[in-house]
Amino acid sequence: MKKRHGKILSVLRFDSKGLIPAIVQDYKNKQVLMVAYMNRRALVKTLDTGKAHYWSRSRKKLWMKGETSGHIQKVKEIAIDCDSDSILLKVDQRVAACHEGYRSCFFRKLKGGKLVVSARKVKG
Amino acid sequence: MKKRHGKILSVLRFDSKGLIPAIVQDYKNKQVLMVAYMNRRALVKTLDTGKAHYWSRSRKKLWMKGETSGHIQKVKEIAIDCDSDSILLKVDQRVAACHEGYRSCFFRKLKGGKLVVSARKVKG
């Protein structure tokens, strides 16, 4: 399986912990949904299944987004940046990306020095 | 100056190197332009000037995006994610975000196992 993905795995620059940040964007309305981290295994799993997998830095394990919530991400497109040290995933996000029930994890905006919740929950 | 930005500085979780990733998005067409890193000083500079400043991990110095190229980023909106460990900047990007002359640093897409340049240069 890995051989099949040799090109992108050889180009990408994973950090000293073997991780690379993945920016996740709604492929339809272009909203930035979340930032997560991938190791090589998470990327290979993502490529093989078409569903986004990440490395949890807190739980120290591979996880598929939505494995418990059902809020999976079908990957529509993958791009990498000029330095090859970050990944952009365009996804079809089911329900909500954020575990707090918001569509996007970036639901707080800075306004006049304060952080203001600027979105409504899509899931209670 | 820092006092004025106390709220966001106290909420954000900078990593062990004092950095936080900033995702930069075109405020008009929502294209993801680049990923860069901020330390506290870069964020304060950004807030005080309205122009995006970052910490260069390779050059180990603070820089203003566009300080040599003129391709500055006027910050229109700042959001932070649920874990408070990444920042989303919506910006008015002059000319090109990428030093290679592309509007976005994410100009290579993965297609059939290959990386394909999927954008035209906007600048020589």
GROMACS .gro file of C-alpha atoms in nm:
model
  248
    1MET     CA    1   0.000   0.000   0.000
    2LYS     CA    2   0.276   0.240   0.096
    3LYS     CA    3   0.455   0.183  -0.232
    4ARG     CA    4   0.153   0.319  -0.414
    5HIS     CA    5   0.188   0.645  -0.221
    6GLY     CA    6   0.564   0.666  -0.247
    7LYS     CA    7   0.569   0.994  -0.436
    8ILE     CA    8   0.384   1.208  -0.182
    9LEU     CA    9   0.543   1.031   0.116
   10SER     CA   10   0.891   1.104  -0.018
   11VAL     CA   11   0.816   1.469  -0.095
   12LEU     CA   12   0.648   1.562   0.233
   13ARG     CA   13   0.859   1.698   0.516
   14PHE     CA   14   0.728   1.552   0.839
   15ASP     CA   15   0.860   1.726   1.154
   16SER     CA   16   1.093   1.580   1.417
   17LYS     CA   17   0.794   1.400   1.571
   18GLY     CA   18   0.698   1.254   1.233
   19LEU     CA   19   0.395   1.483   1.202
   20ILE     CA   20   0.264   1.730   0.947
   21PRO     CA   21  -0.025   1.975   0.993
   22ALA     CA   22  -0.335   1.916   0.782
   23ILE     CA   23  -0.564   2.209   0.713
   24VAL     CA   24  -0.917   2.087   0.652
   25GLN     CA   25  -1.147   2.287   0.428
   26ASP     CA   26  -1.508   2.232   0.323
   27TYR     CA   27  -1.483   2.149  -0.047
   28LYS     CA   28  -1.812   2.320  -0.125
   29ASN     CA   29  -1.824   2.651   0.063
   30LYS     CA   30  -1.448   2.670   0.136
   31GLN     CA   31  -1.491   2.723   0.510
   32VAL     CA   32  -1.180   2.623   0.706
   33LEU     CA   33  -1.308   2.351   0.938
   34MET     CA   34  -1.014   2.243   1.152
   35VAL     CA   35  -0.643   2.176   1.180
   36ALA     CA   36  -0.517   1.831   1.270
   37TYR     CA   37  -0.193   1.637   1.243
   38MET     CA   38  -0.100   1.340   1.030
   39ASN     CA   39   0.186   1.095   1.051
   40ARG     CA   40   0.278   0.873   0.756
   41ARG     CA   41   0.036   0.602   0.864
   42ALA     CA   42  -0.254   0.847   0.894
   43LEU     CA   43  -0.184   0.978   0.546
   44VAL     CA   44  -0.163   0.629   0.395
   45LYS     CA   45  -0.490   0.533   0.568
   46THR     CA   46  -0.651   0.851   0.434
   47LEU     CA   47  -0.532   0.780   0.081
   48ASP     CA   48  -0.635   0.414   0.094
   49THR     CA   49  -0.983   0.471   0.240
   50GLY     CA   50  -1.074   0.817   0.111
   51LYS     CA   51  -1.170   0.912   0.466
   52ALA     CA   52  -0.958   1.149   0.674
   53HIS     CA   53  -0.739   0.987   0.940
   54TYR     CA   54  -0.518   1.176   1.183
   55TRP     CA   55  -0.269   1.122   1.460
   56SER     CA   56  -0.400   1.233   1.798
   57ARG     CA   57  -0.117   1.407   1.981
   58SER     CA   58  -0.303   1.393   2.313
   59ARG     CA   59  -0.421   1.031   2.292
   60LYS     CA   60  -0.114   0.920   2.097
   61LYS     CA   61  -0.311   0.711   1.855
   62LEU     CA   62  -0.433   0.700   1.500
   63TRP     CA   63  -0.799   0.795   1.462
   64MET     CA   64  -1.047   0.827   1.185
   65LYS     CA   65  -1.235   1.154   1.203
   66GLY     CA   66  -1.594   1.062   1.292
   67GLU     CA   67  -1.515   0.712   1.417
   68THR     CA   68  -1.729   0.775   1.728
   69SER     CA   69  -1.943   1.075   1.626
   70GLY     CA   70  -2.017   0.954   1.273
   71HIS     CA   71  -1.902   1.295   1.147
   72ILE     CA   72  -1.665   1.156   0.890
   73GLN     CA   73  -1.473   1.351   0.628
   74LYS     CA   74  -1.471   1.220   0.273
   75VAL     CA   75  -1.158   1.353   0.107
   76LYS     CA   76  -1.225   1.526  -0.225
   77GLU     CA   77  -0.884   1.679  -0.291
   78ILE     CA   78  -0.535   1.691  -0.140
   79ALA     CA   79  -0.287   1.973  -0.201
   80ILE     CA   80   0.053   2.039  -0.048
   81ASP     CA   81   0.235   2.367  -0.001
   82CYS     CA   82   0.556   2.496  -0.157
   83ASP     CA   83   0.767   2.392   0.142
   84SER     CA   84   0.603   2.047   0.148
   85ASP     CA   85   0.545   2.087   0.520
   86SER     CA   86   0.169   2.123   0.532
   87ILE     CA   87  -0.126   1.953   0.369
   88LEU     CA   88  -0.458   2.096   0.259
   89LEU     CA   89  -0.752   1.856   0.258
   90LYS     CA   90  -1.074   1.953   0.086
   91VAL     CA   91  -1.345   1.737   0.234
   92ASP     CA   92  -1.711   1.654   0.237
   93GLN     CA   93  -1.775   1.697   0.609
   94ARG     CA   94  -2.071   1.517   0.761
   95VAL     CA   95  -2.259   1.738   1.015
   96ALA     CA   96  -1.984   1.905   1.222
   97ALA     CA   97  -1.606   1.913   1.227
   98CYS     CA   98  -1.587   2.044   1.583
   99HIS     CA   99  -1.645   1.818   1.881
  100GLU     CA  100  -1.821   2.112   2.048
  101GLY     CA  101  -2.099   2.088   1.790
  102TYR     CA  102  -1.998   2.373   1.561
  103ARG     CA  103  -1.953   2.320   1.189
  104SER     CA  104  -1.598   2.463   1.212
  105CYS     CA  105  -1.354   2.454   1.504
  106PHE     CA  106  -1.284   2.823   1.432
  107PHE     CA  107  -1.609   2.946   1.587
  108ARG     CA  108  -1.451   3.222   1.799
  109LYS     CA  109  -1.353   3.553   1.644
  110LEU     CA  110  -1.143   3.829   1.789
  111LYS     CA  111  -1.350   4.148   1.812
  112GLY     CA  112  -1.234   4.458   1.994
  113GLY     CA  113  -0.986   4.260   2.200
  114LYS     CA  114  -1.246   4.000   2.299
  115LEU     CA  115  -1.317   3.649   2.176
  116VAL     CA  116  -1.672   3.623   2.053
  117VAL     CA  117  -1.858   3.307   1.951
  118SER     CA  118  -1.955   3.379   1.593
  119ALA     CA  119  -2.139   3.067   1.485
  120ARG     CA  120  -2.434   2.854   1.586
  121LYS     CA  121  -2.405   2.492   1.683
  122VAL     CA  122  -2.521   2.251   1.418
  123LYS     CA  123  -2.529   1.966   1.666
  124GLY     CA  124  -2.637   1.991   2.034
  125MET     CA  125   0.075   4.720   2.386
  126LYS     CA  126   0.072   4.364   2.512
  127LYS     CA  127  -0.175   4.450   2.787
  128ARG     CA  128  -0.427   4.549   2.523
  129HIS     CA  129  -0.404   4.199   2.375
  130GLY     CA  130  -0.403   4.018   2.707
  131LYS     CA  131  -0.720   3.821   2.642
  132ILE     CA  132  -0.612   3.643   2.327
  133LEU     CA  133  -0.253   3.601   2.447
  134SER     CA  134  -0.372   3.431   2.766
  135VAL     CA  135  -0.614   3.201   2.587
  136LEU     CA  136  -0.385   3.080   2.308
  137ARG     CA  137  -0.178   2.769   2.361
  138PHE     CA  138   0.163   2.826   2.208
  139ASP     CA  139   0.370   2.508   2.167
  140SER     CA  140   0.693   2.420   2.351
  141LYS     CA  141   0.883   2.646   2.112
  142GLY     CA  142   0.644   2.934   2.177
  143LEU     CA  143   0.482   2.900   1.835
  144ILE     CA  144   0.131   2.857   1.701
  145PRO     CA  145   0.032   2.776   1.342
  146ALA     CA  146  -0.157   3.045   1.152
  147ILE     CA  147  -0.374   2.940   0.859
  148VAL     CA  148  -0.404   3.223   0.611
  149GLN     CA  149  -0.716   3.252   0.399
  150ASP     CA  150  -0.817   3.501   0.131
  151TYR     CA  151  -1.103   3.695   0.292
  152LYS     CA  152  -1.281   3.737  -0.040
  153ASN     CA  153  -1.271   3.407  -0.228
  154LYS     CA  154  -1.179   3.191   0.076
  155GLN     CA  155  -0.876   3.030  -0.092
  156VAL     CA  156  -0.629   2.894   0.164
  157LEU     CA  157  -0.310   3.085   0.085
  158MET     CA  158  -0.043   2.958   0.323
  159VAL     CA  159   0.045   2.829   0.667
  160ALA     CA  160   0.296   3.016   0.880
  161TYR     CA  161   0.392   3.032   1.247
  162MET     CA  162   0.351   3.307   1.502
  163ASN     CA  163   0.509   3.364   1.839
  164ARG     CA  164   0.360   3.610   2.087
  165ARG     CA  165   0.557   3.900   1.945
  166ALA     CA  166   0.444   3.826   1.589
  167LEU     CA  167   0.083   3.817   1.702
  168VAL     CA  168   0.114   4.146   1.894
  169LYS     CA  169   0.279   4.309   1.590
  170THR     CA  170  -0.001   4.177   1.370
  171LEU     CA  171  -0.268   4.311   1.602
  172ASP     CA  172  -0.098   4.649   1.643
  173THR     CA  173  -0.029   4.709   1.272
  174GLY     CA  174  -0.311   4.519   1.103
  175LYS     CA  175  -0.050   4.355   0.879
  176ALA     CA  176   0.045   3.990   0.917
  177HIS     CA  177   0.375   3.920   1.094
  178TYR     CA  178   0.522   3.576   1.149
  179TRP     CA  179   0.815   3.400   1.310
  180SER     CA  180   1.049   3.248   1.056
  181ARG     CA  181   1.156   2.909   1.188
  182SER     CA  182   1.439   2.882   0.933
  183ARG     CA  183   1.577   3.235   0.971
  184LYS     CA  184   1.484   3.254   1.339
  185LYS     CA  185   1.350   3.605   1.311
  186LEU     CA  186   1.030   3.803   1.310
  187TRP     CA  187   0.919   3.908   0.963
  188MET     CA  188   0.636   4.101   0.812
  189LYS     CA  189   0.483   3.916   0.519
  190GLY     CA  190   0.569   4.123   0.213
  191GLU     CA  191   0.850   4.322   0.375
  192THR     CA  192   1.075   4.254   0.075
  193SER     CA  193   0.825   4.150  -0.196
  194GLY     CA  194   0.563   4.411  -0.114
  195HIS     CA  195   0.306   4.132  -0.106
  196ILE     CA  196   0.165   4.230   0.229
  197GLN     CA  197  -0.138   4.082   0.401
  198LYS     CA  198  -0.391   4.318   0.556
  199VAL     CA  199  -0.570   4.128   0.829
  200LYS     CA  200  -0.948   4.145   0.803
  201GLU     CA  201  -1.044   3.889   1.065
  202ILE     CA  202  -0.883   3.661   1.324
  203ALA     CA  203  -1.044   3.343   1.456
  204ILE     CA  204  -0.908   3.075   1.687
  205ASP     CA  205  -1.001   2.711   1.711
  206CYS     CA  206  -1.168   2.517   1.991
  207ASP     CA  207  -0.837   2.391   2.131
  208SER     CA  208  -0.689   2.743   2.113
  209ASP     CA  209  -0.383   2.600   1.940
  210SER     CA  210  -0.424   2.739   1.590
  211ILE     CA  211  -0.517   3.073   1.441
  212LEU     CA  212  -0.713   3.151   1.127
  213LEU     CA  213  -0.630   3.480   0.957
  214LYS     CA  214  -0.857   3.614   0.686
  215VAL     CA  215  -0.652   3.858   0.485
  216ASP     CA  216  -0.645   4.093   0.192
  217GLN     CA  217  -0.342   3.949   0.010
  218ARG     CA  218  -0.153   4.173  -0.227
  219VAL     CA  219  -0.048   3.989  -0.549
  220ALA     CA  220   0.082   3.651  -0.427
  221ALA     CA  221   0.118   3.469  -0.098
  222CYS     CA  222   0.374   3.221  -0.234
  223HIS     CA  223   0.737   3.319  -0.286
  224GLU     CA  224   0.730   3.102  -0.598
  225GLY     CA  225   0.488   3.344  -0.760
  226TYR     CA  226   0.164   3.155  -0.711
  227ARG     CA  227  -0.136   3.315  -0.545
  228SER     CA  228  -0.146   3.028  -0.292
  229CYS     CA  229   0.137   2.814  -0.158
  230PHE     CA  230  -0.090   2.511  -0.212
  231PHE     CA  231  -0.043   2.503  -0.589
  232ARG     CA  232   0.032   2.130  -0.613
  233LYS     CA  233  -0.248   1.876  -0.604
  234LEU     CA  234  -0.228   1.502  -0.566
  235LYS     CA  235  -0.374   1.332  -0.871
  236GLY     CA  236  -0.347   0.961  -0.937
  237GLY     CA  237  -0.050   0.930  -0.705
  238LYS     CA  238   0.133   1.222  -0.867
  239LEU     CA  239   0.181   1.582  -0.764
  240VAL     CA  240   0.051   1.813  -1.031
  241VAL     CA  241   0.090   2.191  -1.048
  242SER     CA  242  -0.269   2.312  -1.055
  243ALA     CA  243  -0.236   2.689  -1.071
  244ARG     CA  244  -0.077   2.958  -1.283
  245LYS     CA  245   0.180   3.200  -1.150
  246VAL     CA  246   0.045   3.547  -1.086
  247LYS     CA  247   0.395   3.689  -1.059
  248GLY     CA  248   0.712   3.606  -1.262
   0.00000   0.00000   0.00000
